[in-house]
Short mmCIF file of C-alpha atoms in Angstrom, two decimals:
data_model
loop_
_atom_site.label_atom_id
_atom_site.label_comp_id
_atom_site.label_asym_id
_atom_site.label_seq_id
_atom_site.Cartn_x
_atom_site.Cartn_y
_atom_site.Cartn_z
CA MET A 1 282.30 182.69 193.16
CA LYS A 2 285.25 180.83 194.54
CA ARG A 3 287.69 183.18 196.26
CA ALA A 4 291.08 181.81 196.85
CA PRO A 5 293.98 183.85 198.45
CA LEU A 6 296.84 183.83 196.10
CA SER A 7 299.33 182.59 198.68
CA ASN A 8 297.29 179.48 198.61
CA VAL A 9 298.06 178.50 195.02
CA LYS A 10 296.94 175.11 194.21
CA GLY A 11 298.63 173.57 191.24
CA PRO A 12 297.07 170.95 189.08
CA ASP A 13 297.66 167.34 189.97
CA ALA A 14 301.26 166.23 189.68
CA THR A 15 300.56 163.38 187.38
CA PRO A 16 302.21 164.29 184.09
CA GLY A 17 299.64 164.66 181.29
CA ALA A 18 296.68 164.85 183.63
CA GLY A 19 295.55 168.52 183.46
CA VAL A 20 292.60 169.78 185.48
CA GLU A 21 289.57 170.52 183.41
CA PRO A 22 289.43 174.38 183.25
CA ASP A 23 285.82 174.61 184.42
CA ASP A 24 286.56 177.66 186.58
CA LEU A 25 287.93 180.93 185.68
CA ALA A 26 289.43 181.42 189.10
CA ASP A 27 291.32 178.26 188.55
CA LEU A 28 292.79 179.46 185.25
CA VAL A 29 293.73 182.75 186.95
CA LEU A 30 295.63 180.91 189.64
CA ARG A 31 297.38 178.76 187.09
CA PHE A 32 298.24 181.85 185.07
CA ARG A 33 299.74 183.50 188.03
CA ALA A 34 301.69 180.37 188.62
CA GLY A 35 303.37 180.76 185.31
CA ASP A 36 301.03 178.58 183.13
CA GLU A 37 301.07 180.58 179.86
CA ALA A 38 298.38 178.41 178.26
CA ALA A 39 296.04 179.31 181.04
CA PHE A 40 296.33 182.99 179.92
CA ASP A 41 295.48 182.04 176.37
CA ARG A 42 292.42 180.22 177.67
CA ILE A 43 291.42 183.23 179.82
CA VAL A 44 291.63 185.46 176.69
CA GLU A 45 289.55 183.17 174.71
CA ARG A 46 286.87 183.01 177.32
CA LEU A 47 286.52 186.62 178.21
CA THR A 48 287.15 188.28 174.88
CA PRO A 49 283.59 187.83 173.49
CA ARG A 50 282.06 189.65 176.37
CA LEU A 51 284.66 192.32 176.60
CA GLN A 52 284.77 192.96 172.89
CA ALA A 53 281.01 193.15 172.71
CA ILE A 54 281.03 195.96 175.34
CA ALA A 55 283.89 197.67 173.55
CA GLN A 56 282.24 197.58 170.26
CA ARG A 57 279.04 198.95 171.62
CA LEU A 58 280.73 201.81 173.29
CA LEU A 59 283.03 202.62 170.36
CA GLY A 60 280.55 201.95 167.57
CA ASN A 61 283.31 200.39 165.61
CA ALA A 62 284.54 196.81 165.36
CA GLU A 63 288.19 197.48 164.43
CA ALA A 64 288.72 200.03 167.22
CA ALA A 65 287.13 197.63 169.64
CA GLU A 66 289.34 194.77 168.76
CA GLU A 67 292.50 197.07 169.11
CA ALA A 68 291.28 198.26 172.55
CA VAL A 69 290.62 194.68 173.69
CA GLN A 70 294.12 193.54 172.62
CA ASP A 71 295.62 196.55 174.40
CA ALA A 72 293.78 195.55 177.47
CA TRP A 73 294.92 192.01 177.37
CA VAL A 74 298.58 193.03 177.02
CA ARG A 75 298.11 195.31 180.08
CA ILE A 76 296.34 192.55 181.94
CA TYR A 77 299.23 190.18 181.25
CA ASP A 78 301.72 192.71 182.60
CA ARG A 79 299.71 193.58 185.67
CA ILE A 80 298.40 190.20 186.80
CA GLY A 81 300.41 190.84 189.88
CA ASP A 82 297.88 193.50 190.88
CA VAL A 83 295.03 191.03 191.37
CA GLN A 84 294.75 190.07 194.97
CA ASP A 85 291.90 187.70 194.62
CA ALA A 86 291.32 185.16 191.79
CA GLY A 87 287.53 185.73 192.11
CA ALA A 88 287.91 189.43 191.28
CA PHE A 89 289.69 188.90 188.04
CA GLU A 90 286.78 189.29 185.73
CA GLY A 91 285.82 192.62 187.30
CA TRP A 92 289.37 193.83 187.07
CA ALA A 93 289.73 192.73 183.43
CA THR A 94 286.52 194.56 182.70
CA ARG A 95 287.89 197.76 184.36
CA VAL A 96 291.15 197.54 182.36
CA THR A 97 289.19 197.07 179.12
CA LEU A 98 286.81 199.97 179.86
CA SER A 99 289.89 202.11 180.49
CA ARG A 100 291.40 201.18 177.16
CA VAL A 101 288.02 201.79 175.43
CA HIS A 102 287.80 205.18 177.01
CA ASP A 103 291.26 206.12 175.63
CA ALA A 104 290.28 204.82 172.14
CA PHE A 105 287.12 206.87 172.37
CA ARG A 106 288.90 210.10 173.03
CA VAL A 107 291.22 209.47 170.14
CA ARG A 108 288.40 208.77 167.82
CA SER A 109 286.01 211.49 168.93
CA ARG A 110 287.14 213.76 166.17
CA GLU A 111 283.96 212.60 164.40
CA ARG A 112 281.51 215.50 163.87
CA ALA A 113 279.57 216.00 167.06
CA ALA A 114 276.11 214.35 167.01
CA LYS A 115 273.20 216.84 166.53
CA GLU A 116 270.86 215.03 168.80
CA GLY A 117 270.45 215.60 172.43
CA LEU A 118 267.85 214.81 175.11
CA ALA A 119 264.98 215.84 172.91
CA GLY A 120 265.93 213.30 170.34
CA LEU A 121 266.28 210.64 173.00
CA ARG A 122 262.94 211.56 174.51
CA ALA A 123 261.28 211.19 171.18
CA ALA A 124 262.84 207.67 170.85
CA VAL A 125 261.20 206.59 174.08
CA GLY A 126 257.67 206.61 172.92
CA SER A 127 258.23 205.66 169.25
CA PRO A 128 258.23 202.26 167.92
CA PRO A 129 261.72 201.33 166.46
CA GLU A 130 260.53 201.62 162.91
CA LYS A 131 259.61 205.32 163.34
CA VAL A 132 263.09 206.19 164.35
CA SER A 133 265.24 206.20 161.30
CA ALA A 134 268.60 204.42 161.28
CA SER A 135 270.61 207.63 161.04
CA GLU A 136 268.65 209.14 163.97
CA ARG A 137 269.37 206.08 165.98
CA GLU A 138 273.02 206.36 165.07
CA ASP A 139 273.06 210.02 166.22
CA LEU A 140 271.33 209.23 169.42
CA ALA A 141 273.74 206.39 170.13
CA ARG A 142 276.69 208.65 169.34
CA VAL A 143 275.58 211.36 171.67
CA LEU A 144 275.04 208.96 174.46
CA ARG A 145 278.39 207.42 173.88
CA GLU A 146 279.98 210.83 174.28
CA ALA A 147 277.94 211.40 177.42
CA ILE A 148 279.10 208.12 178.85
CA ALA A 149 282.68 208.95 178.05
CA SER A 150 282.36 212.20 180.02
CA LEU A 151 281.71 210.17 183.19
CA ASP A 152 284.60 209.33 185.61
CA ASP A 153 285.76 205.70 185.72
CA VAL A 154 283.91 204.57 188.81
CA HIS A 155 280.54 205.84 187.61
CA ARG A 156 281.01 204.89 183.99
CA GLU A 157 281.72 201.29 184.83
CA VAL A 158 278.48 200.68 186.81
CA PHE A 159 276.45 202.45 184.10
CA VAL A 160 277.92 200.46 181.33
CA LEU A 161 277.50 197.13 183.06
CA ARG A 162 273.93 198.02 184.00
CA GLU A 163 272.51 199.83 180.93
CA ILE A 164 274.80 198.69 178.15
CA GLU A 165 275.45 195.11 179.24
CA GLY A 166 272.21 194.59 181.17
CA LEU A 167 273.68 192.89 184.21
CA SER A 168 271.78 192.68 187.38
CA HIS A 169 272.78 194.81 190.35
CA GLU A 170 273.73 191.75 192.19
CA ARG A 171 276.01 190.61 189.43
CA ILE A 172 277.61 193.98 189.14
CA SER A 173 278.15 193.99 192.84
CA ARG A 174 279.93 190.66 192.83
CA MET A 175 281.95 191.44 189.78
CA LEU A 176 283.36 194.74 190.95
CA GLY A 177 283.55 193.76 194.62
CA THR A 178 281.32 196.73 195.51
CA PRO A 179 278.38 196.41 197.98
CA GLU A 180 275.05 196.45 196.20
CA GLY A 181 273.85 199.69 197.86
CA THR A 182 276.92 201.45 196.49
CA VAL A 183 276.10 200.14 192.99
CA TRP A 184 272.57 201.60 193.17
CA SER A 185 273.81 204.97 194.40
CA ARG A 186 276.59 205.13 191.75
CA LEU A 187 274.05 204.40 189.11
CA SER A 188 271.94 207.21 190.41
CA TYR A 189 274.86 209.56 190.30
CA ALA A 190 275.80 208.48 186.79
CA ARG A 191 272.25 209.05 185.54
CA ALA A 192 272.20 212.60 187.09
CA ARG A 193 275.48 213.43 185.41
CA LEU A 194 274.54 212.04 182.08
CA ARG A 195 271.29 213.96 182.20
CA GLU A 196 273.25 217.22 182.93
CA TYR A 197 275.68 216.54 180.04
CA LEU A 198 272.80 215.85 177.67
CA LYS A 199 270.99 218.91 178.73
CA ARG A 200 274.05 221.04 178.10
CA ARG A 201 274.40 219.53 174.72
CA ARG A 202 270.82 220.30 173.87
CA ASP A 203 271.31 223.89 174.99
CA ASP A 204 274.42 224.25 172.75
CA VAL A 205 272.71 222.98 169.69
CA THR A 206 271.12 225.81 167.68
CA MET X 1 271.32 182.15 187.56
CA THR X 2 270.95 184.30 184.59
CA ASP X 3 273.10 187.20 183.82
CA GLU X 4 270.40 189.59 182.62
CA GLU X 5 267.66 190.79 184.86
CA LEU X 6 264.28 191.18 183.39
CA ARG X 7 263.25 194.75 183.61
CA GLU X 8 260.12 195.66 185.31
CA PRO X 9 257.41 197.05 183.01
CA GLU X 10 257.26 200.76 182.77
CA ARG X 11 255.08 202.34 185.42
CA PRO X 12 252.58 204.96 184.19
CA VAL X 13 253.33 208.38 185.78
CA ARG X 14 250.18 210.25 186.60
CA SER X 15 250.03 213.58 184.83
CA ALA X 16 251.83 216.27 186.82
CA ALA X 17 249.78 219.09 188.26
CA PHE X 18 251.57 222.39 187.96
CA ARG X 19 252.71 224.07 191.21
CA PRO X 20 255.21 226.83 191.71
CA THR X 21 258.39 225.28 193.03
CA GLY X 22 259.70 227.16 196.12
CA PRO X 23 262.87 226.46 198.09
CA GLU X 24 261.03 223.86 200.15
CA GLU X 25 260.00 222.01 197.04
CA LYS X 26 263.56 222.05 195.78
CA ALA X 27 264.86 220.66 198.97
CA ARG X 28 262.41 217.77 198.77
CA CYS X 29 263.33 217.19 195.22
CA GLU X 30 266.99 216.71 196.13
CA ASP X 31 265.82 214.02 198.53
CA PHE X 32 263.99 212.36 195.76
CA ALA X 33 266.66 212.59 193.07
CA GLU X 34 268.43 209.41 194.04
CA ARG X 35 265.05 207.58 194.62
CA ILE X 36 263.92 208.48 191.14
CA SER X 37 266.88 206.67 189.77
CA HIS X 38 266.13 203.64 191.96
CA PHE X 39 262.49 203.83 191.02
CA HIS X 40 263.30 203.82 187.35
CA ASP X 41 265.62 200.91 187.79
CA GLY X 42 263.13 198.67 189.50
CA ARG X 43 264.53 198.68 192.95
CA TRP X 44 261.26 198.19 194.71
CA PRO X 45 258.31 195.92 193.81
CA GLU X 46 255.08 197.36 192.54
CA GLY X 47 252.88 198.66 195.34
CA ALA X 48 255.75 198.89 197.87
CA SER X 49 255.56 202.00 200.10
CA GLU X 50 258.81 203.38 198.59
CA CYS X 51 257.16 203.19 195.10
CA LEU X 52 253.95 204.85 196.34
CA GLU X 53 255.99 207.68 197.85
CA VAL X 54 257.86 208.38 194.70
CA GLU X 55 254.75 208.16 192.51
CA GLU X 56 252.92 210.60 194.82
CA HIS X 57 255.77 213.03 194.64
CA LEU X 58 256.02 212.73 190.89
CA ALA X 59 252.35 213.51 190.54
CA GLN X 60 252.93 216.85 192.15
CA CYS X 61 256.38 217.79 191.04
CA PRO X 62 256.94 218.57 187.39
CA ARG X 63 260.72 218.87 187.92
CA CYS X 64 261.01 215.44 189.19
CA ALA X 65 258.65 214.09 186.65
CA GLU X 66 261.03 215.55 183.95
CA ILE X 67 264.02 213.86 185.55
CA LEU X 68 262.17 210.53 185.34
CA GLU X 69 261.44 211.20 181.64
CA ASP X 70 265.06 212.01 181.06
CA TYR X 71 266.20 208.81 182.80
CA ARG X 72 263.82 206.85 180.53
CA ALA X 73 265.25 208.56 177.51
CA ILE X 74 268.84 207.65 178.64
CA THR X 75 267.73 204.05 178.98
CA ALA X 76 266.19 204.21 175.47
CA GLY X 77 269.51 205.48 174.14
CA SER X 78 271.30 202.69 175.96
CA GLU X 79 268.93 200.19 174.35
CA ILE X 80 269.94 201.48 170.98
CA ILE X 81 273.61 201.04 171.88
CA ARG X 82 272.86 197.69 173.39
CA SER X 83 271.04 196.36 170.39
CA ALA X 84 273.94 197.09 168.03
CA GLU X 85 275.03 194.05 166.15
CA ILE X 86 278.27 192.67 167.22
CA SER X 87 280.58 191.36 164.51
CA GLY X 88 284.06 189.88 164.06
CA VAL X 89 284.57 188.71 167.63
CA ASP X 90 286.77 185.65 167.81
CA GLY X 91 288.34 184.73 171.14
CA GLU X 92 290.93 182.40 169.61
CA ARG X 93 292.11 185.00 167.05
CA THR X 94 292.46 187.62 169.69
CA SER X 95 294.32 185.23 171.86
CA ARG X 96 296.76 184.51 168.95
CA ARG X 97 297.18 188.25 168.25
CA VAL X 98 297.78 189.07 171.85
CA ARG X 99 300.49 186.30 171.96
CA ALA X 100 302.08 187.71 168.91
CA ARG X 101 302.16 191.18 170.38
CA LEU X 102 303.76 189.92 173.61
CA ARG X 103 306.44 188.04 171.61
CA ARG X 104 307.13 191.05 169.37
CA ARG X 105 307.51 193.20 172.43
CA VAL X 106 310.18 191.08 173.97
CA PHE X 107 311.97 190.78 170.75
CA ARG X 108 311.96 194.50 170.37
CA ARG X 109 313.56 194.90 173.76
CA ARG X 110 316.28 192.47 172.86
CA LEU X 111 317.05 194.40 169.72
CA ARG X 112 317.24 197.64 171.90
CA TRP X 113 319.97 196.34 174.14
CA ALA X 114 321.61 194.51 171.29
CA GLY X 115 321.81 197.68 169.34
CA ALA X 116 323.20 199.66 172.25
CA GLY X 117 326.67 198.50 171.56
CA VAL X 118 326.35 195.11 173.17
CA GLY X 119 326.76 192.80 170.11
CA LEU X 120 325.82 189.17 170.44
CA ALA X 121 329.36 188.16 170.40
CA ALA X 122 330.18 190.47 173.24
CA ALA X 123 327.07 189.31 175.10
CA ALA X 124 328.14 185.66 174.70
CA ALA X 125 331.64 186.53 175.92
CA ALA X 126 330.14 188.20 178.93
CA VAL X 127 328.09 185.19 179.64
CA VAL X 128 330.99 182.85 179.45
CA LEU X 129 332.98 185.03 181.75
CA SER X 130 330.11 185.38 184.31
CA VAL X 131 329.46 181.64 184.18
CA ALA X 132 333.15 180.96 184.87
CA LEU X 133 333.22 183.38 187.67
CA ALA X 134 329.76 182.89 189.25
CA PRO X 135 328.62 179.86 191.13
CA PRO X 136 326.64 177.29 189.14
CA ALA X 137 323.12 178.42 188.21
CA PRO X 138 320.60 177.60 190.96
CA PRO X 139 317.81 175.13 190.26
CA PRO X 140 315.05 176.47 188.21
CA ASP X 141 312.53 177.32 191.00
CA GLU X 142 314.98 179.40 192.81
CA LEU X 143 316.05 181.37 189.86
CA GLY X 144 315.23 184.89 190.64
CA VAL X 145 315.85 188.27 189.13
CA LYS X 146 317.17 191.43 190.86
CA PRO X 147 314.22 193.33 192.06
CA GLY X 148 313.58 196.41 189.97
CA VAL X 149 314.54 194.87 186.72
CA THR X 150 311.56 195.52 184.42
CA GLY X 151 312.11 193.88 181.14
CA LEU X 152 315.45 194.31 179.33
CA ARG X 153 315.63 198.02 179.03
CA ASP X 154 318.51 198.10 181.44
CA ALA X 155 321.63 196.13 180.68
CA PRO X 156 320.56 192.56 181.58
CA SER X 157 321.82 190.82 184.64
CA THR X 158 323.67 187.61 184.53
CA GLU X 159 320.51 185.71 185.37
CA GLU X 160 318.75 187.43 182.55
CA LEU X 161 321.40 186.53 180.00
CA LEU X 162 321.46 182.97 181.17
CA ARG X 163 317.80 182.68 180.89
CA ILE X 164 317.56 184.30 177.43
CA LEU X 165 320.39 182.22 176.08
CA GLY X 166 318.71 179.08 177.22
CA ALA X 167 320.62 178.17 180.29
CA ARG X 168 317.52 177.01 182.03
CA ARG X 169 317.96 173.21 182.24
CA ASP X 170 314.33 172.38 182.43
CA ARG X 171 313.60 173.90 178.98
CA ALA X 172 314.83 173.08 175.56
CA ALA X 173 317.25 175.80 174.47
CA PRO X 174 315.35 178.43 172.42
CA ARG X 175 316.30 179.05 168.84
CA ALA X 176 318.72 181.99 168.45
CA GLY X 177 316.79 185.29 168.44
CA VAL X 178 313.65 183.77 169.82
CA VAL X 179 312.96 184.49 173.57
CA PRO X 180 310.32 182.22 175.16
CA VAL X 181 307.23 184.18 175.98
CA GLY X 182 307.01 185.22 179.58
CA ASP X 183 310.71 185.82 180.13
CA GLY X 184 311.83 189.27 180.18
CA THR X 185 308.57 190.79 181.51
CA ALA X 186 308.39 191.72 185.15
CA PRO X 187 305.86 189.36 186.61
CA ALA X 188 307.42 186.17 185.20
CA PRO X 189 310.33 185.78 187.57
CA GLU X 190 308.10 185.95 190.56
CA ARG X 191 305.96 183.45 189.08
CA ALA X 192 308.82 181.11 188.34
CA ARG X 193 310.04 181.37 191.83
CA ARG X 194 306.88 180.59 193.55
CA ILE X 195 305.92 177.31 191.92
CA PRO X 196 307.67 173.91 191.91
CA ARG X 197 308.25 172.70 188.52
CA GLN X 198 306.01 169.66 188.45
CA ALA X 199 302.89 171.76 189.20
CA LEU X 200 303.09 173.65 185.95
CA VAL X 201 301.54 170.94 183.95
CA PRO X 202 299.94 171.76 180.73
CA GLY X 203 298.09 168.84 179.21
CA PRO X 204 294.60 168.20 177.97
CA PRO X 205 291.74 168.54 180.36
CA LEU X 206 290.32 165.25 181.38
CA LEU X 207 286.80 166.00 180.51
CA GLY X 208 286.57 169.35 178.71
CA LEU X 209 283.78 171.44 180.08
CA TYR X 210 283.11 174.81 181.50
CA LEU X 211 280.40 174.65 184.20
CA ALA X 212 278.41 177.55 185.58
CA ASP X 213 278.73 178.15 189.33
CA ALA X 214 275.32 176.92 190.39
CA ALA X 215 275.32 177.77 194.10
CA GLY X 216 272.96 174.98 195.03
CA SER X 217 270.72 174.93 192.03
CA ARG X 218 268.36 172.04 191.76
CA ARG X 219 268.54 172.01 188.08
CA GLY X 220 272.06 170.62 188.00
CA LEU X 221 275.22 172.26 186.75
CA ARG X 222 274.80 174.13 183.47
CA ILE X 223 277.37 173.48 180.85
CA VAL X 224 278.41 176.86 179.57
CA GLU X 225 280.95 175.70 177.07
CA VAL X 226 282.20 172.45 175.67
CA ILE X 227 285.90 172.40 174.65
CA PRO X 228 286.33 171.41 171.03
CA ARG X 229 287.85 167.92 170.42
CA SER X 230 287.53 167.10 174.05
CA PRO X 231 286.01 163.84 175.56
CA ALA X 232 282.88 165.80 176.52
CA GLU X 233 282.36 166.92 173.00
CA ARG X 234 282.97 163.50 171.49
CA ALA X 235 280.42 162.07 173.92
CA GLY X 236 277.88 164.55 172.57
CA LEU X 237 277.48 166.92 175.47
CA LEU X 238 276.30 170.35 174.50
CA GLN X 239 276.30 173.84 175.84
CA GLY X 240 273.11 174.34 177.74
CA ASP X 241 272.90 170.78 179.10
CA TYR X 242 272.65 170.40 182.77
CA MET X 243 274.97 167.88 184.50
CA LEU X 244 273.24 165.94 187.16
CA LYS X 245 275.27 162.97 188.15
CA ILE X 246 278.65 161.38 187.64
CA GLY X 247 278.30 157.60 188.18
CA ASP X 248 275.82 157.36 191.06
CA GLU X 249 276.89 160.63 192.73
CA ASN X 250 274.87 163.79 192.32
CA VAL X 251 276.89 166.87 191.40
CA SER X 252 275.98 170.31 192.58
CA GLU X 253 279.00 172.36 192.07
CA PRO X 254 282.02 172.46 189.74
CA ASP X 255 284.44 171.51 192.49
CA GLY X 256 282.55 168.33 193.04
CA VAL X 257 282.78 167.44 189.31
CA ARG X 258 286.49 168.08 189.40
CA ALA X 259 287.03 165.86 192.46
CA LEU X 260 285.09 162.96 190.93
CA VAL X 261 286.89 163.29 187.57
CA ARG X 262 290.26 163.44 189.31
CA ARG X 263 289.36 160.35 191.39
CA ALA X 264 288.45 158.47 188.26
CA GLY X 265 291.75 159.44 186.69
CA PRO X 266 292.96 159.68 183.10
CA GLY X 267 291.57 157.23 180.59
CA ALA X 268 288.78 156.10 182.95
CA LYS X 269 285.24 155.70 181.69
CA ILE X 270 282.60 157.59 183.51
CA ARG X 271 278.89 157.68 183.23
CA ILE X 272 277.39 161.20 183.05
CA THR X 273 273.74 161.82 183.73
CA TYR X 274 272.44 165.04 182.34
CA ALA X 275 269.33 166.92 181.41
CA ARG X 276 268.60 168.42 177.95
CA GLY X 277 265.27 170.07 177.04
CA GLY X 278 263.48 168.42 179.95
CA GLU X 279 264.77 164.92 179.28
CA ILE X 280 267.18 163.02 181.38
CA ARG X 281 269.89 161.16 179.55
CA THR X 282 273.09 159.39 180.30
CA VAL X 283 276.28 158.95 178.37
CA GLU X 284 279.59 157.19 178.86
CA VAL X 285 282.60 159.39 178.58
CA VAL X 286 286.18 158.18 178.30
CA LEU X 287 288.39 160.67 180.06
CA ALA X 288 291.54 161.94 178.30
CA GLY X 289 295.00 160.67 179.01
CA GLU X 290 296.36 157.19 179.45
CA ARG X 291 295.87 154.92 182.33
#
């Protein structure tokens, strides 16, 4: 991915009416930082599908997800100055979104606690999808969402990108600007913590 | 390059023989804890020595075998979450709503200071006075803001008032009560200062494509999105096509495409060679803008 230091802002051509085709997110980011408001709108249009899909999966609710993503974009708009490197923008936008999603999750988790724990998840491993009822699936999803929400930011983000979004370790590494080895070890830590959380839940359930 | 990695098929775990776990065993298990996660996640190819080591350990260690089962269960749960149907996602609608929120926010701030006893008339009078006393407003790209001013929660500075009331010469005066988006929020002044005016050119893209960063792919540059109502769309290019050439020049990266298009210039006609479903095709595209 192109990495351009922000001091090296390259504006589009000076010819009036001749825009640069926006085939590069980093380019849009540079233009946005340069004050081009339309570039921000384009960035929102491009990244929202992906971000809102993750939000929706983690929250289990479309409206809450849309709220969270809009909150994230407002914050991104305000804090664009924090981004040092145009190539790191997508990773940063993802983090901001996950943070909003996490806040929204905590607000919403007044739902009744899911009954299922590890045992239910284990049963789901071997069974063909038809054997696991829709409500069981919903319960399993819910307990796992709670478990994911219990992780700290750094470990939650790698787990979500790997297991919820299905990105490769290499892509995660590039997106977050973290060495690949670190991604692997953070995933391992995340899995261990999730397992502990789910085991505790199972023990709590009578 | 695809975003999703194909998972390796599940490896069968040999049935665990039961053995008492002493402190030595526990120590070795800690060693293995991280490796079990890597093993589960497909870090090593089948038959690699690391895999064999882990499999051997799992065969003798029920604790670790249980850990692997639990990791598989967590992945199964994640699959359930992942397979949830996504509905109601609309990038353009979100973009509009975010814009509306940003606008409302600035308006609310204006109301706040307007309501704090500084009526519009008083504000206008203050402006007239400051304009009379202060030197003429500097050219747009030097217009700065006092550091530390974040939005308009504080009483606005002269520059803020001038900007809000439309004193910037390079912009049409805003309607009363409407503040151009971007003014009044902290990052904007920095942006205004940094960039010379003529570089902030909105305007239609010449071609209208989003291309994947191919990093030397031999298949060409994949089109990830075609902008609606753009020359590319009118020419019939589709998402998923692979761009191969512009004119007689091969293209292997987005920057190359950009350079060629720029060189051709607005209104120019270019011939694009592309691949779709195994077939090579060409199309003439008239770039946007006027010669």
